[in-house]
Coordinates of C-alpha atoms in Angstrom, one line a residue:
X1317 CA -6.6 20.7 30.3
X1318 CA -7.4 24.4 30.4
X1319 CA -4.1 25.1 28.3
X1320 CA -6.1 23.7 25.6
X1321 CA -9.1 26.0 25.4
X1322 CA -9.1 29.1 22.4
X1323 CA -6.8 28.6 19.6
X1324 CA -4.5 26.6 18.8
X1325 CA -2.8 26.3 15.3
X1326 CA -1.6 23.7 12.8
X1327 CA 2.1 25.0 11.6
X1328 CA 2.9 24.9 8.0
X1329 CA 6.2 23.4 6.9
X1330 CA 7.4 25.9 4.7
X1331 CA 9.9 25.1 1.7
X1332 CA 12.6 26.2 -0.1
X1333 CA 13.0 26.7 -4.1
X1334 CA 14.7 23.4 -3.7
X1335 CA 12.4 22.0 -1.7
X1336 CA 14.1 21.8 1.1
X1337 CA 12.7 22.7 4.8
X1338 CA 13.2 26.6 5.3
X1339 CA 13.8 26.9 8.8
X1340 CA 14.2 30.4 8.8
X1341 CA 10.3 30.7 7.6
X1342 CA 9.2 28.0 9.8
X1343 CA 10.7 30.6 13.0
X1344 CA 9.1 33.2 11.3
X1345 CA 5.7 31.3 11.3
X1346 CA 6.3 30.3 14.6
X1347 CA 7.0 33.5 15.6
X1348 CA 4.0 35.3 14.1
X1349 CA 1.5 32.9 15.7
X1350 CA 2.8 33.3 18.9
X1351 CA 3.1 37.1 18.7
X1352 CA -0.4 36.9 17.2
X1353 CA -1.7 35.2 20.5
X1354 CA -2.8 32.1 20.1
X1355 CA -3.0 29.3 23.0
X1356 CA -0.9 26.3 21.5
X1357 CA 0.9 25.1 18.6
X1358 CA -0.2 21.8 16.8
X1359 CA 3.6 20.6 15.6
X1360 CA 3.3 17.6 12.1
X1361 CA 0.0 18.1 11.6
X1362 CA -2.0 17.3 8.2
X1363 CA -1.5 21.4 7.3
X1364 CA 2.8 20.9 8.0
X1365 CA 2.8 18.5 4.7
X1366 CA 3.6 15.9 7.6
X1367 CA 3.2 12.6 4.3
X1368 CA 5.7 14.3 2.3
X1369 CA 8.5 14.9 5.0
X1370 CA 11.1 11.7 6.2
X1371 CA 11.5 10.8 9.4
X1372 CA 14.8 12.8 9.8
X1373 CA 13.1 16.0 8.5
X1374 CA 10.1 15.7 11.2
X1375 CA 13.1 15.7 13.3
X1376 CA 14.2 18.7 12.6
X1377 CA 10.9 20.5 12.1
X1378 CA 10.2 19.1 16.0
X1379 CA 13.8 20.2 17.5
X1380 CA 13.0 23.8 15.5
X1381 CA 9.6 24.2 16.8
X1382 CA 10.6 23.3 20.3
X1383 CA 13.6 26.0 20.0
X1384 CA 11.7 28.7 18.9
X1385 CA 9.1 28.4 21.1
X1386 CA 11.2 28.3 24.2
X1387 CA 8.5 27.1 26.6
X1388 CA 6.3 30.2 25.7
X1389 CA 3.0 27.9 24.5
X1390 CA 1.5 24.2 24.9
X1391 CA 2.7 22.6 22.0
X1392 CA 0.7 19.0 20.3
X1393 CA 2.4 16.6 18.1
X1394 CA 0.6 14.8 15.7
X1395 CA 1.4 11.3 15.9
X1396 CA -1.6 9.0 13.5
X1397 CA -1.5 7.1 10.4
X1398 CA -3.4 4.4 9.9
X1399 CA -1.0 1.2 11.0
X1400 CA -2.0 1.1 14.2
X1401 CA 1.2 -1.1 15.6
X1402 CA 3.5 1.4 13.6
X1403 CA 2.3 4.2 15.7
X1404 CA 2.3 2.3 19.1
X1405 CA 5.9 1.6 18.3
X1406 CA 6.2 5.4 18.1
X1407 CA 4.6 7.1 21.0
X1408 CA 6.8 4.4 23.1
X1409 CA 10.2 5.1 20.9
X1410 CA 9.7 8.9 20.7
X1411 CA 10.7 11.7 23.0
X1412 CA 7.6 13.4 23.7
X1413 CA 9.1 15.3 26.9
X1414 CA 8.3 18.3 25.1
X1415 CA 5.0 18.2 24.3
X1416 CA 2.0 18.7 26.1
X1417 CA -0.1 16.6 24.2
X1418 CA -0.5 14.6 21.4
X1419 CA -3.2 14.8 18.2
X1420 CA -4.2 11.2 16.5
X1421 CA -5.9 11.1 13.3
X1422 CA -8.6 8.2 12.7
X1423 CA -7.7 5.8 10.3
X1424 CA -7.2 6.7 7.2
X1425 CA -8.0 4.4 4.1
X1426 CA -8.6 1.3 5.2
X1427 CA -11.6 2.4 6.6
X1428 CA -11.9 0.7 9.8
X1429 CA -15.5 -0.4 11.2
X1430 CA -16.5 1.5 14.5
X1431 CA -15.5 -0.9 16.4
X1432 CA -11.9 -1.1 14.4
X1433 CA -11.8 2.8 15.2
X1434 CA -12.4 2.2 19.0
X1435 CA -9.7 -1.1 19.1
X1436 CA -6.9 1.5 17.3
X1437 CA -7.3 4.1 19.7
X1438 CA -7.6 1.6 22.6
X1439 CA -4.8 0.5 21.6
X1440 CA -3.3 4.0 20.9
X1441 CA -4.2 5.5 24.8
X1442 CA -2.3 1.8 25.9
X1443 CA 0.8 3.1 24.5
X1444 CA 0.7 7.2 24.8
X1445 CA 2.2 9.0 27.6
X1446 CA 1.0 11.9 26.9
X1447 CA -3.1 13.2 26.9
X1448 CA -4.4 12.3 23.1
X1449 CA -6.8 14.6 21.3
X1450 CA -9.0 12.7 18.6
X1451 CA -9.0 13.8 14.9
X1452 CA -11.6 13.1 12.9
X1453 CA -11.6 14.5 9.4
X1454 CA -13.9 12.0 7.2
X1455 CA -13.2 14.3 4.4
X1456 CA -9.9 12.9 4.7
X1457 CA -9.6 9.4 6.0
X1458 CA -13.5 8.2 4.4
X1459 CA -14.6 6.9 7.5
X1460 CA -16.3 9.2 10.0
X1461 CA -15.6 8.5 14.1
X1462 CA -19.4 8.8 15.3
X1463 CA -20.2 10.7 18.3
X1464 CA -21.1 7.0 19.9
X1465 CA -17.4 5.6 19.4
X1466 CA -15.2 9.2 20.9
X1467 CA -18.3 8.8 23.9
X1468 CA -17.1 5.4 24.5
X1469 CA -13.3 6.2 24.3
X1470 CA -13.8 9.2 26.4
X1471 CA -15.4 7.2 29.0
X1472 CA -13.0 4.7 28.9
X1473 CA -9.6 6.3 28.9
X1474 CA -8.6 9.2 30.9
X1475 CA -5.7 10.0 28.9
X1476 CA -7.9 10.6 25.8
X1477 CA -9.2 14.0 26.8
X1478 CA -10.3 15.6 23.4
X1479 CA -11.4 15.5 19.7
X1480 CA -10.6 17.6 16.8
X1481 CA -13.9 17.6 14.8
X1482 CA -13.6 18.2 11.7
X1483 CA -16.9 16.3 9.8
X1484 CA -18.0 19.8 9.2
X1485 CA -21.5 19.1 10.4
X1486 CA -22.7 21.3 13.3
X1487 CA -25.2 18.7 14.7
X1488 CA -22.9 16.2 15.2
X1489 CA -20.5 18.7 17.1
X1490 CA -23.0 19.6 19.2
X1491 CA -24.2 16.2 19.9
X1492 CA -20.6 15.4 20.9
X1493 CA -20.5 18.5 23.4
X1494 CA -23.8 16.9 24.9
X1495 CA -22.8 13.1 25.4
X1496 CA -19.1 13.3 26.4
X1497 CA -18.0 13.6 30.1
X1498 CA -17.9 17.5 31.3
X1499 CA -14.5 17.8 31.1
X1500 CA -13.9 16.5 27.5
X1501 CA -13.0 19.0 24.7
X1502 CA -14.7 19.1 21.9
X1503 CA -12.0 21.2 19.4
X1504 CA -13.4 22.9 16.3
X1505 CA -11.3 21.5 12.8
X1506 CA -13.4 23.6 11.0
X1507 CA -12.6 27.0 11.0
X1508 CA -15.6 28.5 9.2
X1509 CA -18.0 26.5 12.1
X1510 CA -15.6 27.4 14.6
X1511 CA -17.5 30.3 16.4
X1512 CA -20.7 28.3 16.4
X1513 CA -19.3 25.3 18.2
X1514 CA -17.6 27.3 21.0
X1515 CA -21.2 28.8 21.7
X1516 CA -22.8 25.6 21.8
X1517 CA -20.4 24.4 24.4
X1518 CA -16.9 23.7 22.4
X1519 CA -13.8 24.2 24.0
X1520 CA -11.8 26.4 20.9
X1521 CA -10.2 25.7 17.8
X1522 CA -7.5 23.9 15.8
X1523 CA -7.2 26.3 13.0
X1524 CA -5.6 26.6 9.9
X1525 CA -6.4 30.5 8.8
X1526 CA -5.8 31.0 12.7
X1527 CA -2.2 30.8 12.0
X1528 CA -2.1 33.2 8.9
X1529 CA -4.4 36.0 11.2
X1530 CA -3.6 34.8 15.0
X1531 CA -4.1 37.9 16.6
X1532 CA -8.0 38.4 14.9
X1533 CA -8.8 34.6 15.4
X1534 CA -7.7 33.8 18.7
X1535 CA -9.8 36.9 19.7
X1536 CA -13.0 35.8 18.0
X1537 CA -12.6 32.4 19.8
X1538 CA -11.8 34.0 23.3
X1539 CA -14.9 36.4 22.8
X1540 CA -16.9 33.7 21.7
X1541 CA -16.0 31.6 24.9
X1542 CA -16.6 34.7 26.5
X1543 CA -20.3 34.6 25.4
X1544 CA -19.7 38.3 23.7
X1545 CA -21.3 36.9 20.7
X1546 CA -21.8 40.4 18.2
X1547 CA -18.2 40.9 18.7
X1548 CA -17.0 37.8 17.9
X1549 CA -19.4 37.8 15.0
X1550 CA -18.2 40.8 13.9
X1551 CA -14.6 39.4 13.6
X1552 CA -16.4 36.0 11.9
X1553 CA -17.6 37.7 9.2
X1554 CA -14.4 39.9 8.8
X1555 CA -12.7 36.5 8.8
X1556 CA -14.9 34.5 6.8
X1557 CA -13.6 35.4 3.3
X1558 CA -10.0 34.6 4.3
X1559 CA -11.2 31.1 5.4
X1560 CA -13.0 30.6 2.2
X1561 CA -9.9 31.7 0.0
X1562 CA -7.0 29.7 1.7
X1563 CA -9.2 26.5 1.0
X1564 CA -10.0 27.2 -2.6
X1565 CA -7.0 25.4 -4.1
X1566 CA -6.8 23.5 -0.8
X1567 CA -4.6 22.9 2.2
X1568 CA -2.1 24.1 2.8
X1569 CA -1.7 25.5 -0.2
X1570 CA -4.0 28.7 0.4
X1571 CA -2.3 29.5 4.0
X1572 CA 1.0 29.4 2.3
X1573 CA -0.3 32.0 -0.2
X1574 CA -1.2 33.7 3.2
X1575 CA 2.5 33.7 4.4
X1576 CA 4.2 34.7 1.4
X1577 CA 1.7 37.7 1.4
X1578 CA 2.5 38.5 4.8
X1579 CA 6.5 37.7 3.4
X1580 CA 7.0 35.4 6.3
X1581 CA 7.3 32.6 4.0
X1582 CA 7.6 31.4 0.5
X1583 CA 4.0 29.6 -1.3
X1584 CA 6.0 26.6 -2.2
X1585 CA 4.3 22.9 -1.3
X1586 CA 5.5 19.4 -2.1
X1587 CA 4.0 17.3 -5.1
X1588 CA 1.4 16.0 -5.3
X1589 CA 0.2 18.9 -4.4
X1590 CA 0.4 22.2 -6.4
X1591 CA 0.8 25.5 -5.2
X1592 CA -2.1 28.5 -5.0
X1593 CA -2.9 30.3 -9.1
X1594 CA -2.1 34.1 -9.8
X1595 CA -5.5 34.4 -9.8
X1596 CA -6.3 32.9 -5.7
X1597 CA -3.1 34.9 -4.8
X1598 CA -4.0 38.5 -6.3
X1599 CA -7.1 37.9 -4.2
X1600 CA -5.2 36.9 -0.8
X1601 CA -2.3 40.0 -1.4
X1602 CA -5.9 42.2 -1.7
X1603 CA -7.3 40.6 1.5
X1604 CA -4.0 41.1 3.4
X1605 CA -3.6 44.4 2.0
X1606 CA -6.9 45.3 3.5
X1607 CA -6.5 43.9 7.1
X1608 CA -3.3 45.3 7.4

């Protein structure tokens, strides 16, 4: 799964006034990340607003991405929830001939025991037939996929070949790197930690501010896998404030101010959430101005 190592990105849906999908922005964001340089495209994820779009408009946002794209990068579909029959039903309905891989959020809410975690994503790898990548994001779902439950799924499917860690907490990254088989990735959801956990033995990144500066990020992560550490701390650091503005008023409600800085995209979101203040977006424009 080498097409999976750097930086891959987790695509905005971008909207218009009305609300409606703006497909010319979504080519546009497509587009940029690609030109940018990054290794894959992470299609529906949490960042694309995936709870607030209907079935028929993940349809369209698939069939766009896939057009766009054109066979240049790997792309992942996210495909988790947290009825586990709902998404079984899925992954054997769906056609994934597209993809390269799919991305599977733990659980969200009902906030499964470890052993509930294990039993979804047995029965999850049952049903895929595509390689899964793990997501765990407890900030998110409230329940946090230890290191001792993705150890025992990665031992005991093959077709589960990564996680997305996103717990924010370096020592359980690292711990993940150490006790899962050799060939298992162990992706970065936290782009502020990213750099860290690629030198400790991480595989790359799913990023967020990845897709608003691709060609920077992507570069940091390859120099980092690289082991040409003051470099890619140089680009860290140059980084770092970006990361920390575009979650201030969360996701993806910062990234989007990112886009309509860059005028790729309008900084529209769907209720409940609210898009980025004056204030947060004066300070991205001046951040953009300044990398430019």
């Amino acid at each position: 799964m080498k097409k999976f190592y750097g930086t891959g990105v987790a695509l905005v849906t971008p909207f218009k006034i009305d609300f409606s999908i703006d497909f010319d922005g979504l080519e546009g964001v497509v587009n940029h990340c690609i030109k940018g340089g990054v290794e894959y495209l992470v299609v529906l994820g949490t960042t694309a607003e995936s709870a607030t779009l209907s079935l028929e408009e993940k349809q369209q946002v698939i069939d766009k991405v896939i057009s766009v794209n054109d066979g240049q990068l790997p792309l992942v579909l996210g495909v988790g929830g947290n009825n586990t029959q709902q998404i079984v039903s899925e992954l054997k309905s769906q056609n994934l001939s597209a993809f390269d891989a799919i991305l599977s959020v733990s659980p969200y809410y009902n906030k499964p025991t470890q052993e509930g975690i294990y039993q979804h994503f047995k029965a999850v790898a049952q049903a895929s037939p595509k390689p899964i990548i793990l997501y765990n994001v407890p900030g998110r779902t409230s329940s946090n996929m230890l290191p001792k439950t993705v150890v025992r799924l990665a031992n005991d499917f093959k077709n589960i070949i990564g996680i997305k860690e996103a717990a924010g907490d370096l020592v359980q990254a690292m711990q993940l790197i150490k006790e899962t088989p050799e060939d298992f990735l162990v992706i970065s959801g936290d782009d502020m930690i990213t750099l860290p956990m690629v030198l400790a033995g991480g595989a790359g990144v799913i990023s967020v501010i990845g897709e608003g500066f691709p060609k920077e990020f992507s570069e940091m992560v390859r120099l980092g896998l690289k082991r040409e550490v003051d470099m890619a701390y140089k680009l860290h650091y140059k980084l770092a404030p970006a990361i920390d503005m575009i979650f201030a008023e969360g996701n993806p409600a910062g990234i989007k101010a990112v886009f309509e800085s860059l005028t790729i995209c309008n900084a529209l979101v769907r209720l409940p959430l609210v898009e980025a203040g004056n204030e947060l977006k004066q300070q991205i424009d001046s951040y953009v101005a300044d990398m430019r």
